[in-house]
Coordinates of C-alpha atoms in Angstrom, one line a residue:
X1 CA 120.5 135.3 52.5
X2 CA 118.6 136.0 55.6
X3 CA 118.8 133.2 58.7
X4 CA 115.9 131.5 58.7
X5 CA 114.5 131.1 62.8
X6 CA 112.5 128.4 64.4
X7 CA 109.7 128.5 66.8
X8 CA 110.2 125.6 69.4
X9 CA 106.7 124.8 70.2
X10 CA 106.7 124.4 74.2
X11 CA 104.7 121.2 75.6
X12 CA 101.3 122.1 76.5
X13 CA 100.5 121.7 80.4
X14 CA 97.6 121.4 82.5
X15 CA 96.8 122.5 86.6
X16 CA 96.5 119.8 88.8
X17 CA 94.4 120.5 91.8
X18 CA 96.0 119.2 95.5
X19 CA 94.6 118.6 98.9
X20 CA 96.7 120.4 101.5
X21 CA 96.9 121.2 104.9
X22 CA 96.3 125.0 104.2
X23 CA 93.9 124.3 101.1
X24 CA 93.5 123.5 98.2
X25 CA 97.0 123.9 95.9
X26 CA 98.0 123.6 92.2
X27 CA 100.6 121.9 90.2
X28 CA 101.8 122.9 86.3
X29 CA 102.0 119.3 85.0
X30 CA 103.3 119.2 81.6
X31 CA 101.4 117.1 79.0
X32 CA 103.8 115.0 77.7
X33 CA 104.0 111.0 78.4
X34 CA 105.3 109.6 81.4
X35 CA 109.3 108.5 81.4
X36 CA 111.7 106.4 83.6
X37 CA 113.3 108.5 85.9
X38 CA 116.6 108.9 86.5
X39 CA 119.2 107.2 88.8
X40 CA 119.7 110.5 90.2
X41 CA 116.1 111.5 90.5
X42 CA 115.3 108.0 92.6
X43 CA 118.9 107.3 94.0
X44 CA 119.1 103.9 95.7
X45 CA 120.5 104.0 99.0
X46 CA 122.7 101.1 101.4
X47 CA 121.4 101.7 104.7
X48 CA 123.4 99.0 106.1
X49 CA 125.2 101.9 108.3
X50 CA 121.8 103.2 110.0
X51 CA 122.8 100.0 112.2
X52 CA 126.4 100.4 112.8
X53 CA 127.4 101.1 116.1
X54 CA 129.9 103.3 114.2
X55 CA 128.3 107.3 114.2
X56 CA 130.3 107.7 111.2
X57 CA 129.0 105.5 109.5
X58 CA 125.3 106.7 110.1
X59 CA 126.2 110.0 109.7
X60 CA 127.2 108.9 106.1
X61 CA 123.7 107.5 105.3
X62 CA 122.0 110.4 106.7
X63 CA 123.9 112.7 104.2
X64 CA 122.9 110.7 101.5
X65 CA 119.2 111.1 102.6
X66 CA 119.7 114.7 102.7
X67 CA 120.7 114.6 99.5
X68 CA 117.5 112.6 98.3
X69 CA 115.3 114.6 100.2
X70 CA 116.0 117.8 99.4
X71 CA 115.4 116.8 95.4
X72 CA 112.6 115.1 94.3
X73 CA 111.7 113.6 97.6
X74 CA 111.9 109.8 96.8
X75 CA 114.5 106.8 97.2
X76 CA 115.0 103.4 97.7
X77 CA 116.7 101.8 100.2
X78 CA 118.1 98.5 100.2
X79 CA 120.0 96.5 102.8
X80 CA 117.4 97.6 105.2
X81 CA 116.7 94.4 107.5
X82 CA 113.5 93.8 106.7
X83 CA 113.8 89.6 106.3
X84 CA 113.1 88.7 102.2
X85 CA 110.6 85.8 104.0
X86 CA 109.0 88.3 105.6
X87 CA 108.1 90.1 102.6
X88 CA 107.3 86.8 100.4
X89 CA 104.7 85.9 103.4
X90 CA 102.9 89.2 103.4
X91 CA 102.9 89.0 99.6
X92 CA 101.2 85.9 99.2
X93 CA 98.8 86.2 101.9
X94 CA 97.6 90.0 100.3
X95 CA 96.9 88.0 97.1
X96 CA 95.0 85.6 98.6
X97 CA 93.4 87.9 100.8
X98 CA 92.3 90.0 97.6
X99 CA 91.0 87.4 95.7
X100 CA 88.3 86.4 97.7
X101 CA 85.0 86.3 96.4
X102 CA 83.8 90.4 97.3
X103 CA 81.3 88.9 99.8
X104 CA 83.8 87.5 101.4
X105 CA 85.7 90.6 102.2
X106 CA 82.7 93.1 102.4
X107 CA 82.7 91.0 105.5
X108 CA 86.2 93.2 107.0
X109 CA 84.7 96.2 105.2
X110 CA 85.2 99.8 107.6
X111 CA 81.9 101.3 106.4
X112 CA 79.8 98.3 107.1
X113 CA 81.5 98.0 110.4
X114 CA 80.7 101.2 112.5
X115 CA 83.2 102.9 111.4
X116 CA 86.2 100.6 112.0
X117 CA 89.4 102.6 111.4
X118 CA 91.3 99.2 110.1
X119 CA 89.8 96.9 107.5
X120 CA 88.9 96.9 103.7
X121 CA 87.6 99.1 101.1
X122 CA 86.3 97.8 98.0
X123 CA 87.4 99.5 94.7
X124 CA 86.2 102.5 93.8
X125 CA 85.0 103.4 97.3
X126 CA 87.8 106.4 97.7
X127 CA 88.7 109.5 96.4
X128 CA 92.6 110.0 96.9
X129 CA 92.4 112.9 94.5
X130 CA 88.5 113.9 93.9
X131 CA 89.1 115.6 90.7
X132 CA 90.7 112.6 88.9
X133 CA 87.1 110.2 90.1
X134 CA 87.3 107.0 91.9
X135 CA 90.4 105.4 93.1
X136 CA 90.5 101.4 91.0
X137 CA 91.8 99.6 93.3
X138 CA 91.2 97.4 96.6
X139 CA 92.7 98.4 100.1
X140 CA 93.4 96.6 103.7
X141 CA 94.7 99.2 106.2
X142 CA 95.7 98.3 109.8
X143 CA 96.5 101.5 112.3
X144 CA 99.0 101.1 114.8
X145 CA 98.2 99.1 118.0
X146 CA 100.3 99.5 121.1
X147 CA 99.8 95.0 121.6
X148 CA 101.8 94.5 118.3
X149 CA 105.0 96.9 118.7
X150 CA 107.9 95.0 120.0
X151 CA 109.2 98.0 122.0
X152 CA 105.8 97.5 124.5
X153 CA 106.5 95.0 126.6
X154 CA 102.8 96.1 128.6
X155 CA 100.3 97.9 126.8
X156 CA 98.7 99.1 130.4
X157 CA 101.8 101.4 130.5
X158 CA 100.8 102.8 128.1
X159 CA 99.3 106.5 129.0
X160 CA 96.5 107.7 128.9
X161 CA 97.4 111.0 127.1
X162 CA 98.5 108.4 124.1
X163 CA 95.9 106.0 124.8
X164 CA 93.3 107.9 123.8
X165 CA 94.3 108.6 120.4
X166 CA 94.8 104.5 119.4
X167 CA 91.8 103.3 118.3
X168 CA 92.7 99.4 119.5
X169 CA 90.9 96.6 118.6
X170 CA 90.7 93.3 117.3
X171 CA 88.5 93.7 114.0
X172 CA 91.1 93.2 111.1
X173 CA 91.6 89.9 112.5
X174 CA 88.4 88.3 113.7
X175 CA 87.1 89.8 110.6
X176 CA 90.2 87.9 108.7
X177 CA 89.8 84.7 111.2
X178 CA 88.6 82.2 108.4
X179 CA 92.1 82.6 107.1
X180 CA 94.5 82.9 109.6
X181 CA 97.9 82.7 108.0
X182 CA 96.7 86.7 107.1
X183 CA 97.6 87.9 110.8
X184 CA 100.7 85.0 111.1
X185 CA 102.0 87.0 107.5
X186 CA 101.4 90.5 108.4
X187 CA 102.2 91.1 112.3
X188 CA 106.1 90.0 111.7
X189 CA 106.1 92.2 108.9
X190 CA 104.3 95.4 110.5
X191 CA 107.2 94.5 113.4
X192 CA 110.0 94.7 111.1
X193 CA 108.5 97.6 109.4
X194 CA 108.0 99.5 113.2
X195 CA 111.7 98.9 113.3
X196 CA 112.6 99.9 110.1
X197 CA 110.6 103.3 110.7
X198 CA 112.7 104.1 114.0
X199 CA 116.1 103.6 112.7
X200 CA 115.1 105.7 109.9
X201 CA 113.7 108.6 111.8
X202 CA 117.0 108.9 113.6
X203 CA 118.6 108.8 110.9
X204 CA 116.3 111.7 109.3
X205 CA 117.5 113.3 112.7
X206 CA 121.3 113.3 111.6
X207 CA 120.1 114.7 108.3
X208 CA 118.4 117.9 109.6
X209 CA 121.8 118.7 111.9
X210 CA 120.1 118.1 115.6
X211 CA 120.8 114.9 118.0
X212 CA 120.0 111.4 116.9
X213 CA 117.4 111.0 119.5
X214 CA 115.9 114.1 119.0
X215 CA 112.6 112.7 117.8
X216 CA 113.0 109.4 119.9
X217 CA 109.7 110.9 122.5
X218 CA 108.0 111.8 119.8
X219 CA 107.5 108.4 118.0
X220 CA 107.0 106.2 121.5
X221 CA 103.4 105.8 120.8
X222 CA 103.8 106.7 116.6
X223 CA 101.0 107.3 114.4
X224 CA 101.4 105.3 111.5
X225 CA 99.3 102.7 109.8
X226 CA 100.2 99.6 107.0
X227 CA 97.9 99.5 103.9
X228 CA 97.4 96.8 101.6
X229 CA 96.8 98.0 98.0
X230 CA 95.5 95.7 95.4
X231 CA 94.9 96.8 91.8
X232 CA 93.4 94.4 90.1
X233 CA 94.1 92.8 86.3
X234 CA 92.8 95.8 83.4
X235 CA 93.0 96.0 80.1
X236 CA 97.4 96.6 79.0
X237 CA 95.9 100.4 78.2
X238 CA 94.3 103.3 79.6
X239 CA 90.7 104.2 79.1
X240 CA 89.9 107.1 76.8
X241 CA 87.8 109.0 79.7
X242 CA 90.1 110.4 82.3
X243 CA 88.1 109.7 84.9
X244 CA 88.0 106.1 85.0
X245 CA 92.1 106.2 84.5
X246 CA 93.2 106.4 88.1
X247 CA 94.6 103.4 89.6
X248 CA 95.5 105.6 93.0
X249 CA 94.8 109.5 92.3
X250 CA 97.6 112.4 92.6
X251 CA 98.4 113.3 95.7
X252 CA 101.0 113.8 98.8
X253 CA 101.3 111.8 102.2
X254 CA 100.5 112.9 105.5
X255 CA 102.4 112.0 107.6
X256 CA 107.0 112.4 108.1
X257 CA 107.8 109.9 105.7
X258 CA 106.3 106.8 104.3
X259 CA 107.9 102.8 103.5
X260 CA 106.6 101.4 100.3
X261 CA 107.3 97.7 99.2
X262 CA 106.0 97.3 95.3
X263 CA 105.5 94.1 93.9
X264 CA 107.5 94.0 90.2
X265 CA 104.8 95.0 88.2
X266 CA 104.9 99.0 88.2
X267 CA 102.7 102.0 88.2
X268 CA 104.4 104.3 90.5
X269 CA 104.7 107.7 88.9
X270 CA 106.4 111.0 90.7
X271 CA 105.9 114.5 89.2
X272 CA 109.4 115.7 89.6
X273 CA 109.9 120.3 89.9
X274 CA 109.5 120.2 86.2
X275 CA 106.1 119.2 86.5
X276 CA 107.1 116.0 84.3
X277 CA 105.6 112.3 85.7
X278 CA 108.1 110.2 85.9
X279 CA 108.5 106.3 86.5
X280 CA 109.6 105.0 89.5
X281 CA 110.3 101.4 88.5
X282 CA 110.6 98.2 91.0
X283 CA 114.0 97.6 92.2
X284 CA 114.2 94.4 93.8
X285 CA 115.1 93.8 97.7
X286 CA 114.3 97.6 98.6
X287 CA 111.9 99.6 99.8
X288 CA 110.9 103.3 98.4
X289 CA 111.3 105.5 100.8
X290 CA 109.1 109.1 100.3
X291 CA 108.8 112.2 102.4
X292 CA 105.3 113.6 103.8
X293 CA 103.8 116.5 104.2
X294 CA 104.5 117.1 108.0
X295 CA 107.9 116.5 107.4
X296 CA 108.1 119.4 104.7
X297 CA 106.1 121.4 107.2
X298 CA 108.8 121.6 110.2
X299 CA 111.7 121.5 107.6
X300 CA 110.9 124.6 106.6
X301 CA 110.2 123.2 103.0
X302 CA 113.5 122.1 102.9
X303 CA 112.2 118.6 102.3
X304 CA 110.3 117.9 99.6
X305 CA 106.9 116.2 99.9
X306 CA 106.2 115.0 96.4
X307 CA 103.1 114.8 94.7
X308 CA 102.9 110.8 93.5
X309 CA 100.1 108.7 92.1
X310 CA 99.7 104.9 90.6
X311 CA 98.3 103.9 87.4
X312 CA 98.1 100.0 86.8
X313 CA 97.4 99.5 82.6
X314 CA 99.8 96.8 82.7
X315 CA 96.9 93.8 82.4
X316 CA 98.6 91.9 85.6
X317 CA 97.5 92.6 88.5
X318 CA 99.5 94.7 91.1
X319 CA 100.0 95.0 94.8
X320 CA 101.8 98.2 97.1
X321 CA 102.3 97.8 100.9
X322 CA 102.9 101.7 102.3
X323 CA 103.5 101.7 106.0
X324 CA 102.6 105.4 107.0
X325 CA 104.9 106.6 109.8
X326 CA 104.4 110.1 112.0
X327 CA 105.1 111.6 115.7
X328 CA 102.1 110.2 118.0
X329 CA 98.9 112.3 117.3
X330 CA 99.4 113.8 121.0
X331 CA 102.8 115.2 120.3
X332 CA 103.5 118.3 118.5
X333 CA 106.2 120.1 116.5
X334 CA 107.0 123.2 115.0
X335 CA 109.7 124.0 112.4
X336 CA 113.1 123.2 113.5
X337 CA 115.9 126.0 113.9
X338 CA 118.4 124.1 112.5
X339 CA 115.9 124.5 109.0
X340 CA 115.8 128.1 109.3
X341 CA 118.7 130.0 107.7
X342 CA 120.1 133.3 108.4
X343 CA 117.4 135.9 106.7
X344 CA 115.0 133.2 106.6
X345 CA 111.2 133.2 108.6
X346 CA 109.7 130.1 110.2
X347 CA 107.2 129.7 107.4
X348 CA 104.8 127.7 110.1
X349 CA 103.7 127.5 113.3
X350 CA 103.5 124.5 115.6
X351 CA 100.7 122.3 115.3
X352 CA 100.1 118.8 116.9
X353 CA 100.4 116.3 114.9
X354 CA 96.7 115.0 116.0
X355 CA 95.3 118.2 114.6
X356 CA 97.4 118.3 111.8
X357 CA 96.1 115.0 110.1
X358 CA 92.5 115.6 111.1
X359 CA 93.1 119.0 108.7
X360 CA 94.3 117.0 105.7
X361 CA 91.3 114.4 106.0
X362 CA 88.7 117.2 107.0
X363 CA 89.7 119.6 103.6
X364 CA 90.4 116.0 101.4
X365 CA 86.5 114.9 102.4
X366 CA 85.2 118.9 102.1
X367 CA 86.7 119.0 98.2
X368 CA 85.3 115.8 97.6
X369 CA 81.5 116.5 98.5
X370 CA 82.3 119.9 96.6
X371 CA 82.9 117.4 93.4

């Protein structure tokens, strides 16, 4: 009797449409549900060594991140020094923050307020990903001032080749004044995360085989930026029209690498190289820790810089704190030799890191009046 064979019928997938920083780019994404990734896809790592005095022992960490970052692009971290007071504070004072009455908070808002670079955007106002609609959810960002970092002792030494990319002012705070246990919570946490963000970036150093300090100029006067992401309570399922189903739309950072805290109520999701989303769950007392775009870019693609997204069906609401970190918008960077293996091209050229972001917002905005 003949053997009978059987078709496997392959998942079907779709193309998902990208900004990037040399156009517009496509993704296979396979059309099957969502699942919890695995430890090895989101490893969780003890950075307790980053601090050691020991180079050993930071050396260890780093090849651990190497590891990380050369797969899907995501980890935790835990043991990080970021106080667990420090994190309960900002916490509680972005929920109360968010559940003011909207005419309350319109009053911080960036659009209303000649184009204030720091402040809040209601929901629905952005387009992380124009293709997938409107973003449903709230945000607060605050971009790095010079008066708040703990490493400048005198912002008038501050020079002028830096200054003039730091758009300083007071706003998020006289605009927040009414409560002002909002600036007393965040400032000690955007310190601790200023810190965090340094250690790491010498320990991304180790990782890509040049000196620990290597980047050290680069991130005197960083360009990075804290944002306050508030989703608020839906219905415990997604809408029917795809459209209105994006809590934060599919995308990749900017920036070299990017500190998120997540509240325990979920919504992170990672395409992994399959093109399969994935969970990545809360783990309490760490951070996630995800590579950017410019960090791909003078890696030589060595580094991954994952596509993610957020979608909050869980019917509680749900807050995210990323803390965006980069070289100063002044500095610039090309790919580093120690990412270019024998045979292999420099796949890019040196661009400041200035220009660099200006191209990401400039095609992100041009797609989104094209939609």
């Amino acid at each position: 009797m003949a053997a009978t064979s059987q078709t496997v019928e392959q998942p079907s997938t779709i193309q998902l449409r990208l900004a990037s920083g040399e156009g517009p780019v496509t993704r296979t994404v396979l059309q099957t549900p969502p699942r919890d990734a695995l430890p090895s896809e989101t490893p969780v790592i003890d950075i307790t060594r980053i601090f050691s005095s020991c180079l050993e022992d930071r050396q260890a960490v780093a090849r651990e991140v190497h590891n990380a970052a050369t797969s899907n692009g995501f980890f935790y971290i835990s043991n990080h020094g970021v106080p667990e007071d420090v994190v309960k504070e900002v916490y509680h004072a972005t929920l109360s923050y968010f559940r003011q009455d909207l005419d309350i908070k319109m009053a911080s808002d960036t659009a209303l307020s000649h184009g204030k670079k720091s402040g809040y955007r209601p929901s629905a106002s952005q387009r992380v990903n124009p293709d997938e609609g409107a973003d449903h959810r709230e945000s607060f960002s605050w971009t790095y001032d010079p008066k708040y970092d703990p490493d400048i002792c005198n912002i008038n030494t501050v020079p002028e080749y830096a200054r003039k990319h730091m758009r300083n002012d007071e706003f998020p705070w006289e605009s927040t004044s009414h409560m002002p246990h909002f600036k007393e919570a965040l400032v000690p946490y955007i310190q601790a995360c200023l810190k965090l963000a340094k250690a790491l970036t010498r320990t991304f150093a180790l990782s890509l085989n040049v000196a620990e300090d290597y980047f050290d100029s680069k991130i005197k006067y960083p360009d990075s930026m804290m944002l306050l992401n508030y989703y608020p309570q839906k219905p415990p399922h997604a809408p029917t029209d795809p459209l209105k189903q994006v809590s934060l739309g599919s995308h990749t950072d900017f920036r070299l690498f990017t500190i998120l805290w997540q509240d325990s109520t979920g919504g992170l999701q990672i395409l992994n190289r399959e093109g399969q989303w994935i969970n990545a769950r809360p783990v309490p007392n760490t951070f996630v820790v995800n590579i950017a775009d410019f960090m791909q870019r003078i890696t030589n693609d060595k580094y991954v810089s994952t596509v993610h997204r957020a979608h909050n069906w869980s019917g509680e609401e749900r807050v995210s704190i990323p803390f965006f970190w980069g070289f100063g918008a002044q500095e610039r960077c090309g790919v580093l030799d120690s990412c270019v293996g024998e045979g292999e091209e420099m796949r890019y050229e040196e661009i400041g890191t200035g220009e660099w972001t200006e191209r990401r917002l400039r095609e992100l905005l041009s797609w989104g009046r094209e939609v």
